mmCIF file with all atom_site columns, C-alpha atoms in Angstrom:
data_model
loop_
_atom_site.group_PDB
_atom_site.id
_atom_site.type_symbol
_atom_site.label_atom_id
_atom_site.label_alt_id
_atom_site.label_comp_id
_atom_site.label_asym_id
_atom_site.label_entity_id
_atom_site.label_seq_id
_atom_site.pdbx_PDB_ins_code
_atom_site.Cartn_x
_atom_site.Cartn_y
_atom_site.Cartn_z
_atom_site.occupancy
_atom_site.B_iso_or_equiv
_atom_site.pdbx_formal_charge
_atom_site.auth_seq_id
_atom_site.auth_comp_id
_atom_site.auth_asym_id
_atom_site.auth_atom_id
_atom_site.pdbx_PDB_model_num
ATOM 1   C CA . UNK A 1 1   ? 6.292   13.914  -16.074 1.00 43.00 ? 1   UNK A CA 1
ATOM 2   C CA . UNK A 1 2   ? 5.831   10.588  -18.233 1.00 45.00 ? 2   UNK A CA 1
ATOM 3   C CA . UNK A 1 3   ? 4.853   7.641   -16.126 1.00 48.00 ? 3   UNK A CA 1
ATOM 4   C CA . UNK A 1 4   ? 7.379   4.216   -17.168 1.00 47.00 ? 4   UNK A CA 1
ATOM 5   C CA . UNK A 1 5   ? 4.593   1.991   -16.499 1.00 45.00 ? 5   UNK A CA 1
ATOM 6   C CA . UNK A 1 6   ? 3.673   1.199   -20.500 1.00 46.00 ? 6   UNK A CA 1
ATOM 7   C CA . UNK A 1 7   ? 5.670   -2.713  -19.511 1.00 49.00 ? 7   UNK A CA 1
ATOM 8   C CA . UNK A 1 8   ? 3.396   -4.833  -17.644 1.00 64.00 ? 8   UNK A CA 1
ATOM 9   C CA . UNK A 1 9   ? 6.170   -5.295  -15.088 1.00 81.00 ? 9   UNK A CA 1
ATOM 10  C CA . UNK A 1 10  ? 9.020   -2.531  -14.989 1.00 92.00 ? 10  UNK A CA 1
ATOM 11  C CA . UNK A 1 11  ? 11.627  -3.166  -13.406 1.00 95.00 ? 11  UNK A CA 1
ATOM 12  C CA . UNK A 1 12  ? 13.761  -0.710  -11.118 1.00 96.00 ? 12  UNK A CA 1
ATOM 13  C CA . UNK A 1 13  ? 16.994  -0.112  -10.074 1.00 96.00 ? 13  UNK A CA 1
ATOM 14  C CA . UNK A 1 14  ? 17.621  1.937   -7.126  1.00 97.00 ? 14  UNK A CA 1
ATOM 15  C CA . UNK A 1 15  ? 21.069  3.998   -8.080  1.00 96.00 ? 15  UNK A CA 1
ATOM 16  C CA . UNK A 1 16  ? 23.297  5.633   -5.614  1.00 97.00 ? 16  UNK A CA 1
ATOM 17  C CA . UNK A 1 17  ? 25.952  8.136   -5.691  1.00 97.00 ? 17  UNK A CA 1
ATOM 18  C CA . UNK A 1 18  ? 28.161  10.184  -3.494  1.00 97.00 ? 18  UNK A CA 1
ATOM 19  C CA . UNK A 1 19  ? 31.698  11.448  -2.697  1.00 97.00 ? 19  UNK A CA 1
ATOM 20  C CA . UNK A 1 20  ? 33.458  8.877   -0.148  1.00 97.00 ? 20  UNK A CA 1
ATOM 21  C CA . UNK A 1 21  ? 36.130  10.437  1.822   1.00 97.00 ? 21  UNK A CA 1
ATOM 22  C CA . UNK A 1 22  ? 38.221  7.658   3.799   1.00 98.00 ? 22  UNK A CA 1
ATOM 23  C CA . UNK A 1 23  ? 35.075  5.193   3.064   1.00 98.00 ? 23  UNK A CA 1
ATOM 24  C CA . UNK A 1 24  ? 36.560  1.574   2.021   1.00 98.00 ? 24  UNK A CA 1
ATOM 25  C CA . UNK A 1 25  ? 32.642  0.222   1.706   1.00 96.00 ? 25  UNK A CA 1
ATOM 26  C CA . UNK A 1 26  ? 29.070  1.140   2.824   1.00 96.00 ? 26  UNK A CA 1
ATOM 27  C CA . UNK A 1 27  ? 26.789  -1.892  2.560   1.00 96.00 ? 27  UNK A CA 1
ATOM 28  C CA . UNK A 1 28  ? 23.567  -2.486  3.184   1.00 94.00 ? 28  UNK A CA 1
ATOM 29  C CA . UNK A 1 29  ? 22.218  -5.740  4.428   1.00 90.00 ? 29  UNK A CA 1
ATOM 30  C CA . UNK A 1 30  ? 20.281  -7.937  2.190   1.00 89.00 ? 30  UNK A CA 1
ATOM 31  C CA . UNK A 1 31  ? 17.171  -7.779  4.966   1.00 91.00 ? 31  UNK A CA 1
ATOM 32  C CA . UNK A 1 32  ? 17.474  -3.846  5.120   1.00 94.00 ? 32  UNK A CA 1
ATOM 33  C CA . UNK A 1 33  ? 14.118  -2.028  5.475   1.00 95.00 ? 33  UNK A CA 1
ATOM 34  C CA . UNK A 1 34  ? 14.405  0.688   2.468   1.00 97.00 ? 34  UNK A CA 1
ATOM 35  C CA . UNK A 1 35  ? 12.250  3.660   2.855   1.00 97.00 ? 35  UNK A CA 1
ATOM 36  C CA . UNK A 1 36  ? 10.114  4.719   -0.968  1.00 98.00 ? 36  UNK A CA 1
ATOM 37  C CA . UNK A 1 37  ? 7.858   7.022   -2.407  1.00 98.00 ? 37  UNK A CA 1
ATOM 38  C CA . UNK A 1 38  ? 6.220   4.945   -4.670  1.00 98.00 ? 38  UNK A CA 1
ATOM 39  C CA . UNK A 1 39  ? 3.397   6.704   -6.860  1.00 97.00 ? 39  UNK A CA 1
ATOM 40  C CA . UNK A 1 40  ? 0.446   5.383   -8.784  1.00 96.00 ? 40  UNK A CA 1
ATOM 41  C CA . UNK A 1 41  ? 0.503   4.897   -12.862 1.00 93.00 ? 41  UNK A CA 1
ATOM 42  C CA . UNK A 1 42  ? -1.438  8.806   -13.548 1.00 94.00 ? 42  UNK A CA 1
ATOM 43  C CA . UNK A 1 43  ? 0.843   10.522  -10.651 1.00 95.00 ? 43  UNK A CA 1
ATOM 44  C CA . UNK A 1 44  ? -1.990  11.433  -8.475  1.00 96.00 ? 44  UNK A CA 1
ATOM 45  C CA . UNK A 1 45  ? -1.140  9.759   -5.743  1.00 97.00 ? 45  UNK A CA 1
ATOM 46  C CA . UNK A 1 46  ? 1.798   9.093   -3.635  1.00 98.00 ? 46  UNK A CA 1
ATOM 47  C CA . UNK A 1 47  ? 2.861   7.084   -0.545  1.00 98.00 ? 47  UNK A CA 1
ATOM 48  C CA . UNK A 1 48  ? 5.076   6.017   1.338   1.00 98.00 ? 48  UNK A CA 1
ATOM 49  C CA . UNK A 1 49  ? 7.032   2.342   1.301   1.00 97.00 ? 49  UNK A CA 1
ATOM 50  C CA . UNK A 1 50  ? 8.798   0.431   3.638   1.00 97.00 ? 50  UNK A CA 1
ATOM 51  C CA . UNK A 1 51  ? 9.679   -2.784  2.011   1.00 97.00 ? 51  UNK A CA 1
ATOM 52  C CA . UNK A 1 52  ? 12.388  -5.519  3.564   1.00 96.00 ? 52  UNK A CA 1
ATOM 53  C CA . UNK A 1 53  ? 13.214  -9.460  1.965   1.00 94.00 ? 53  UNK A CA 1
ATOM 54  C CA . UNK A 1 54  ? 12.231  -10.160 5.753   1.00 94.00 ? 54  UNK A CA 1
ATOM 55  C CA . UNK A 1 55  ? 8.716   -8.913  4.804   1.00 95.00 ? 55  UNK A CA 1
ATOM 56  C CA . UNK A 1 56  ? 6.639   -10.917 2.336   1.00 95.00 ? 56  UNK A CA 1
ATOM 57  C CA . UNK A 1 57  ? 2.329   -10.278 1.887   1.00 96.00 ? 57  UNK A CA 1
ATOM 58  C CA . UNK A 1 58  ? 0.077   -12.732 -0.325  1.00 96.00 ? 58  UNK A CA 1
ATOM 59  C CA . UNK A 1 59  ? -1.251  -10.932 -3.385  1.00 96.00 ? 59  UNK A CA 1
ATOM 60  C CA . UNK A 1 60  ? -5.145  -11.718 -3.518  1.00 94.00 ? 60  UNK A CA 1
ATOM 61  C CA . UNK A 1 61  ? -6.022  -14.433 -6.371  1.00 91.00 ? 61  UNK A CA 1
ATOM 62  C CA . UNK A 1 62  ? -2.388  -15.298 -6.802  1.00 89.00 ? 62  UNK A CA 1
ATOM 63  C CA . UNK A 1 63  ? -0.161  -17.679 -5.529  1.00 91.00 ? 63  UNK A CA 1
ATOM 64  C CA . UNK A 1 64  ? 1.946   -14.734 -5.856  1.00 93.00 ? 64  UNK A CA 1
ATOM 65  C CA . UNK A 1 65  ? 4.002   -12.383 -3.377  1.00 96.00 ? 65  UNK A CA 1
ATOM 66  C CA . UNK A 1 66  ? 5.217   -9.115  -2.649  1.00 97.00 ? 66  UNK A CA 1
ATOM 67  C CA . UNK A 1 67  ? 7.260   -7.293  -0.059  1.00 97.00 ? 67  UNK A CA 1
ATOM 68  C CA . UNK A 1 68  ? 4.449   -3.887  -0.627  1.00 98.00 ? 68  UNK A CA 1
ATOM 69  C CA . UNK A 1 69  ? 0.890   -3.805  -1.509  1.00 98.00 ? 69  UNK A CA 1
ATOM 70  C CA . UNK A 1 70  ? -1.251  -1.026  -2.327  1.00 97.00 ? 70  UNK A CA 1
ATOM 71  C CA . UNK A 1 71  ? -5.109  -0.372  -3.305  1.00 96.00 ? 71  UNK A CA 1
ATOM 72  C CA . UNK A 1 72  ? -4.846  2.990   -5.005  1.00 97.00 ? 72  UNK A CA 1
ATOM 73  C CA . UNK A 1 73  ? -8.110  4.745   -4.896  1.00 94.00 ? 73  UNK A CA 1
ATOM 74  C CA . UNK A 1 74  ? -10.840 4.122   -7.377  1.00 91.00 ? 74  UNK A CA 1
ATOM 75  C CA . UNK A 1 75  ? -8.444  0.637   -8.367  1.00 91.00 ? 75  UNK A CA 1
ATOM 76  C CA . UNK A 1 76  ? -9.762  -2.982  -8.102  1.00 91.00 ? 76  UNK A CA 1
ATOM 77  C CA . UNK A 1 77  ? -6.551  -4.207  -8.312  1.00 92.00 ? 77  UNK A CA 1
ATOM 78  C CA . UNK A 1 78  ? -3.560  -4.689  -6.060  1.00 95.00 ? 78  UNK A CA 1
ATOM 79  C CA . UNK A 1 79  ? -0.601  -2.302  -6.993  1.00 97.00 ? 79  UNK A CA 1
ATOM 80  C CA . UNK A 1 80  ? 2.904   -3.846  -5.848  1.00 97.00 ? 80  UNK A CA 1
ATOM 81  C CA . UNK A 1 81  ? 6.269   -3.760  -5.285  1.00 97.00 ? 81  UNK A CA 1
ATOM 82  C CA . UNK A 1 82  ? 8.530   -6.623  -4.596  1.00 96.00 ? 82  UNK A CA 1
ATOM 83  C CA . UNK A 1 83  ? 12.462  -6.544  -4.215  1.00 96.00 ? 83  UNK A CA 1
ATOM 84  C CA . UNK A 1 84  ? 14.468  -8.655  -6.764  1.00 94.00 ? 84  UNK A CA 1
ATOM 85  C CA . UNK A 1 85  ? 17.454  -9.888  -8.139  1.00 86.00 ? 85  UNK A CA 1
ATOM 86  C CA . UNK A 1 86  ? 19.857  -7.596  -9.405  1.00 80.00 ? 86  UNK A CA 1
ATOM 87  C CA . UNK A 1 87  ? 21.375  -10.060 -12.519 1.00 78.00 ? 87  UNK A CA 1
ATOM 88  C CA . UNK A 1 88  ? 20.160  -9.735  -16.214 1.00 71.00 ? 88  UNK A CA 1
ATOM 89  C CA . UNK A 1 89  ? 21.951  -11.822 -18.598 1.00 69.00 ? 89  UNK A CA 1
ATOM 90  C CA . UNK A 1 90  ? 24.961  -12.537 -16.559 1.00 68.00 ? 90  UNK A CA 1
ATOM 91  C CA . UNK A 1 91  ? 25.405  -8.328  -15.188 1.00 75.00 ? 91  UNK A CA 1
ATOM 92  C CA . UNK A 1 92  ? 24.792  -7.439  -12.060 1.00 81.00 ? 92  UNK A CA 1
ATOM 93  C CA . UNK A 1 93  ? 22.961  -4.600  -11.864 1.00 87.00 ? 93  UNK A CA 1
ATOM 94  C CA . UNK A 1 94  ? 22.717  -4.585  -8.023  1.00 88.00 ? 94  UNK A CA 1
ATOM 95  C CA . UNK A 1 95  ? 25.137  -5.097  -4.823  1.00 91.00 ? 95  UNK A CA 1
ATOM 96  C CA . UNK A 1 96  ? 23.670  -3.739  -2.166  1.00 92.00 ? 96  UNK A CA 1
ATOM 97  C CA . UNK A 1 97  ? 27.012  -1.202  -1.418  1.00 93.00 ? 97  UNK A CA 1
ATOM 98  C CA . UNK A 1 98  ? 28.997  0.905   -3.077  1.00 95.00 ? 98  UNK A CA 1
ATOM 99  C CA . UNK A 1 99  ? 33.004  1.226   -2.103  1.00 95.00 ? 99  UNK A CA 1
ATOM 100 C CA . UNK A 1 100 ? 35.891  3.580   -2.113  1.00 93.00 ? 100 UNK A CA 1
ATOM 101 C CA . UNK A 1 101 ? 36.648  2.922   -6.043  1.00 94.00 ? 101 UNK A CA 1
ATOM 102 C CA . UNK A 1 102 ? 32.680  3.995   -6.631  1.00 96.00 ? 102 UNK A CA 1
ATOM 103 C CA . UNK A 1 103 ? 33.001  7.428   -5.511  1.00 95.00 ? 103 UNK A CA 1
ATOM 104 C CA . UNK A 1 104 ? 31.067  10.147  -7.395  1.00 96.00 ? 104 UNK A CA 1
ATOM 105 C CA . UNK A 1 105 ? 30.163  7.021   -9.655  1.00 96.00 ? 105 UNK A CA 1
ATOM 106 C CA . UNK A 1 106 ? 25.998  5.838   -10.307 1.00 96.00 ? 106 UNK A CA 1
ATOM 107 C CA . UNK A 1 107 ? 26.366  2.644   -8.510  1.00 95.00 ? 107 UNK A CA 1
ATOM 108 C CA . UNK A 1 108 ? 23.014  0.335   -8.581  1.00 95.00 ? 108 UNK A CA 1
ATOM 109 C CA . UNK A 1 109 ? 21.994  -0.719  -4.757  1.00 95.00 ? 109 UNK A CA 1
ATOM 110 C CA . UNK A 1 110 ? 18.927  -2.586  -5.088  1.00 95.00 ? 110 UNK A CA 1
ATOM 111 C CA . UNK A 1 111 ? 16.185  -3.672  -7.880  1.00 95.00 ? 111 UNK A CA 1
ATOM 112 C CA . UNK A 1 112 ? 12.386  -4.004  -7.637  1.00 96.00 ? 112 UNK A CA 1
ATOM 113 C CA . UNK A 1 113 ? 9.409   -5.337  -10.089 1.00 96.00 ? 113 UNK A CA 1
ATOM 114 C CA . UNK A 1 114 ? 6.607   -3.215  -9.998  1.00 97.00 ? 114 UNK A CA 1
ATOM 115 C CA . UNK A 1 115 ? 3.182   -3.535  -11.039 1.00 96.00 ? 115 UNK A CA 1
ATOM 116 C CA . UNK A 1 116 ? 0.522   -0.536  -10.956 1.00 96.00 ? 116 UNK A CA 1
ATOM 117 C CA . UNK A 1 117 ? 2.968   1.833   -9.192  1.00 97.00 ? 117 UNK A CA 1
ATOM 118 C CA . UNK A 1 118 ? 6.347   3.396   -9.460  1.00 97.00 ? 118 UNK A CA 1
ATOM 119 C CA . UNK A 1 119 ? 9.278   4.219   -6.568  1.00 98.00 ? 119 UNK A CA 1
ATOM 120 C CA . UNK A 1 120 ? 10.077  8.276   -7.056  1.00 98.00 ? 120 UNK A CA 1
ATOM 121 C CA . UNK A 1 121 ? 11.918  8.507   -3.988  1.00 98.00 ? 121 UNK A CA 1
ATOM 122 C CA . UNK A 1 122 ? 14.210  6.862   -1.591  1.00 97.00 ? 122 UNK A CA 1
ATOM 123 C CA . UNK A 1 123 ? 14.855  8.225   1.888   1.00 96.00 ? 123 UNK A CA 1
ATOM 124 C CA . UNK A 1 124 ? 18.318  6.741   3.362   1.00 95.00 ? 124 UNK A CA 1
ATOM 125 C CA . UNK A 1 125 ? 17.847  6.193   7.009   1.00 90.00 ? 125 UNK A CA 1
ATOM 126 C CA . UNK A 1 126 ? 19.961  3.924   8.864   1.00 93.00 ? 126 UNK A CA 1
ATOM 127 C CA . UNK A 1 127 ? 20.448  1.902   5.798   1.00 95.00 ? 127 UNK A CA 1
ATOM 128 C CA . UNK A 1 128 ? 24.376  1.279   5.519   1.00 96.00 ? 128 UNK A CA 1
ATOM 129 C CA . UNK A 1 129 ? 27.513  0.078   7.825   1.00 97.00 ? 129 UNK A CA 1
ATOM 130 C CA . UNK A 1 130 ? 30.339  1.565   6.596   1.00 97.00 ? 130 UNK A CA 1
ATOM 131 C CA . UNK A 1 131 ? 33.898  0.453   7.242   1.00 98.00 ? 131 UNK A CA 1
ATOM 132 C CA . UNK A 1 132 ? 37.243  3.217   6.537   1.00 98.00 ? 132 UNK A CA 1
ATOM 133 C CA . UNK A 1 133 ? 39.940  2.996   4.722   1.00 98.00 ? 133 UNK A CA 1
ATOM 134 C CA . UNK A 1 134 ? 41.537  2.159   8.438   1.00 98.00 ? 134 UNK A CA 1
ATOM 135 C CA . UNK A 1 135 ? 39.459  -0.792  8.845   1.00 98.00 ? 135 UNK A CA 1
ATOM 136 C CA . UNK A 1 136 ? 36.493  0.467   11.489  1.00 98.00 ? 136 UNK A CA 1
ATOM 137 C CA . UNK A 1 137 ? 33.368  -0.226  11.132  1.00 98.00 ? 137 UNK A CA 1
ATOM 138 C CA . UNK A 1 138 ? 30.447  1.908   12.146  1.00 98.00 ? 138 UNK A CA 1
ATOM 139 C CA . UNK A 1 139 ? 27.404  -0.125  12.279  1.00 96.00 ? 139 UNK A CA 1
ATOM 140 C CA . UNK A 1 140 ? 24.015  0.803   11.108  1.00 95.00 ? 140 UNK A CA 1
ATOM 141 C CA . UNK A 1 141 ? 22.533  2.510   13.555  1.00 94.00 ? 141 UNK A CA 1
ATOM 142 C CA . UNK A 1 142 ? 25.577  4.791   13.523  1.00 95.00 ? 142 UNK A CA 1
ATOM 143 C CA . UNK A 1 143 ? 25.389  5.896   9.894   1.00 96.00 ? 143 UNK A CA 1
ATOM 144 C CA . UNK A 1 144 ? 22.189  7.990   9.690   1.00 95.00 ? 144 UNK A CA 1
ATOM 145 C CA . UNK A 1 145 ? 22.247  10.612  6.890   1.00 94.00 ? 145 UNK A CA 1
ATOM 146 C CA . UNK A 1 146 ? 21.190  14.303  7.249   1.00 94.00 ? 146 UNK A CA 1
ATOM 147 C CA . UNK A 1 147 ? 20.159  15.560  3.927   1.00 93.00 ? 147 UNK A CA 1
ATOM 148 C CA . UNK A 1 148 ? 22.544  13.566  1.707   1.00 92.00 ? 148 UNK A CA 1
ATOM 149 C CA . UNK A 1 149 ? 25.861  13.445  4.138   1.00 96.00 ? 149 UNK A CA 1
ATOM 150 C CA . UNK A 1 150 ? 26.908  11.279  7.020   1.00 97.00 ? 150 UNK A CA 1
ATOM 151 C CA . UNK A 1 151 ? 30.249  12.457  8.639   1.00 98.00 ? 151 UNK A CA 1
ATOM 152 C CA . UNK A 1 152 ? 32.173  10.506  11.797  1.00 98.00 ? 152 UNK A CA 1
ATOM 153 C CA . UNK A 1 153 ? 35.358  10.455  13.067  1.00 98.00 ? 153 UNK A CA 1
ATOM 154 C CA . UNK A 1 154 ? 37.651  7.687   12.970  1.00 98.00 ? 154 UNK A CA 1
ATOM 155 C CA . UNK A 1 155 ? 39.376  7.580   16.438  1.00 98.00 ? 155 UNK A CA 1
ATOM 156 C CA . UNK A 1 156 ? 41.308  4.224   15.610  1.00 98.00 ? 156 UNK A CA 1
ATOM 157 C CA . UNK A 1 157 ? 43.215  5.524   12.613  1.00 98.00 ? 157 UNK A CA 1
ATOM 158 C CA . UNK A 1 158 ? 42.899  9.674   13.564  1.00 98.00 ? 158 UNK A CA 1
ATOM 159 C CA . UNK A 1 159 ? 40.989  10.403  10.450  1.00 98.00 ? 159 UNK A CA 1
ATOM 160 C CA . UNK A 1 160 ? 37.562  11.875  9.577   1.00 98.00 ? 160 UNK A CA 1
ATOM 161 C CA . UNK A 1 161 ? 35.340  9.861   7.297   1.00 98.00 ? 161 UNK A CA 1
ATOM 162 C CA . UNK A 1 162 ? 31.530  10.971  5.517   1.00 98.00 ? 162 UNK A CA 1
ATOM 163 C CA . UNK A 1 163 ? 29.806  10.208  2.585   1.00 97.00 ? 163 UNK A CA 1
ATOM 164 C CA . UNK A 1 164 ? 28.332  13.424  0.897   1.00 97.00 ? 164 UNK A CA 1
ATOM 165 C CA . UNK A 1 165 ? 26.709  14.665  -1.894  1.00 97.00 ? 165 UNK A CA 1
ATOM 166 C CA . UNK A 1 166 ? 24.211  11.403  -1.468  1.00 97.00 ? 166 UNK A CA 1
ATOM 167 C CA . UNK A 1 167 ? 22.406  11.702  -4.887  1.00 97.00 ? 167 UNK A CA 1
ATOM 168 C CA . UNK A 1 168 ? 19.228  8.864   -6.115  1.00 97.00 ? 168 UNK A CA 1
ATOM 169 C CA . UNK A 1 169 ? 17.658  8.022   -9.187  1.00 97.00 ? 169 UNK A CA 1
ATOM 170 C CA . UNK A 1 170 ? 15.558  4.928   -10.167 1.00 97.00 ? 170 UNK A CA 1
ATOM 171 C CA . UNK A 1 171 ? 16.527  2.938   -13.752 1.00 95.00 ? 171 UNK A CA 1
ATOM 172 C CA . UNK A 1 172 ? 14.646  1.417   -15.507 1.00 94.00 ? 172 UNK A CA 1
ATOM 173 C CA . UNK A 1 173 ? 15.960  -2.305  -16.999 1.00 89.00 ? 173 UNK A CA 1
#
């Protein structure tokens, strides 16, 4: 597996996609805690990362910041991650949600700016409020996913709702 790291400061976009069934939108919120595997420029080490906006760390020597830092072993250096802006040149490559027209579509959720380490993995916890096509919402503590599908019942409008087939993969832009 090739490493993307040749750029001094990839950039990532976390992409989502899934069959919705009765979903009008899932959104995250813009302080959401997402959960990484981030790995280190030769692969040989991975951990995990739990980054937020809420969530900022100094970078030593810098006036610099970052919402993960790492020291991978045998490195001088601080590795990071830090969450960014989704627009380049007036596209928006992030939006924090995907919605009932997005289904089984790569829709981009959030972007990051790496340096010394790459994301690999994202774990969905409780990550996403999702309102149906009736207009309920189930907050996010009631939308936890179980190995790529989340599944409720709509009681309001007598219909069952779930997102499945939750598929990831990071882009690089």
């Amino acid at each position: 597996r090739r490493c993307i790291l040749s750029s001094p400061m990839p950039k990532f976009c976390l992409k989502l996609k899934a069959t919705l069934e009765n979903v009008a939108k899932m959104e995250a919120a813009p302080e959401n805690q997402w959960s990484l595997m981030v790995q280190s420029p030769d692969g040989s080490e991975t951990c995990e990362a739990y980054v937020s906006t809420d969530e900022e760390m100094e970078l030593d020597g810098s006036k610099g910041t970052a919402h993960f830092i790492k020291k991978w072993q045998g490195d001088n250096k601080q590795s990071y991650l830090k969450i960014i802006d989704g627009n380049v040149k007036k596209q928006k490559l992030s939006r924090l949600g995907m919605s009932e027209d997005d289904s089984q579509e790569w829709v981009g959720i959030v972007c990051f700016e790496c340096r010394g380490m790459e994301p690999i993995g994202y774990t969905p916890k409780n990550d996403f409020a999702v309102e149906t096509t009736g207009g309920t919402i189930f907050d996010c503590e009631d939308v936890e996913f179980d190995e790529g599908m989340w599944a409720d019942y709509d009681g309001e409008n007598d219909m069952s709702v779930s997102i499945q087939d939750l598929e990831i993969q990071f882009e690089t832009f």
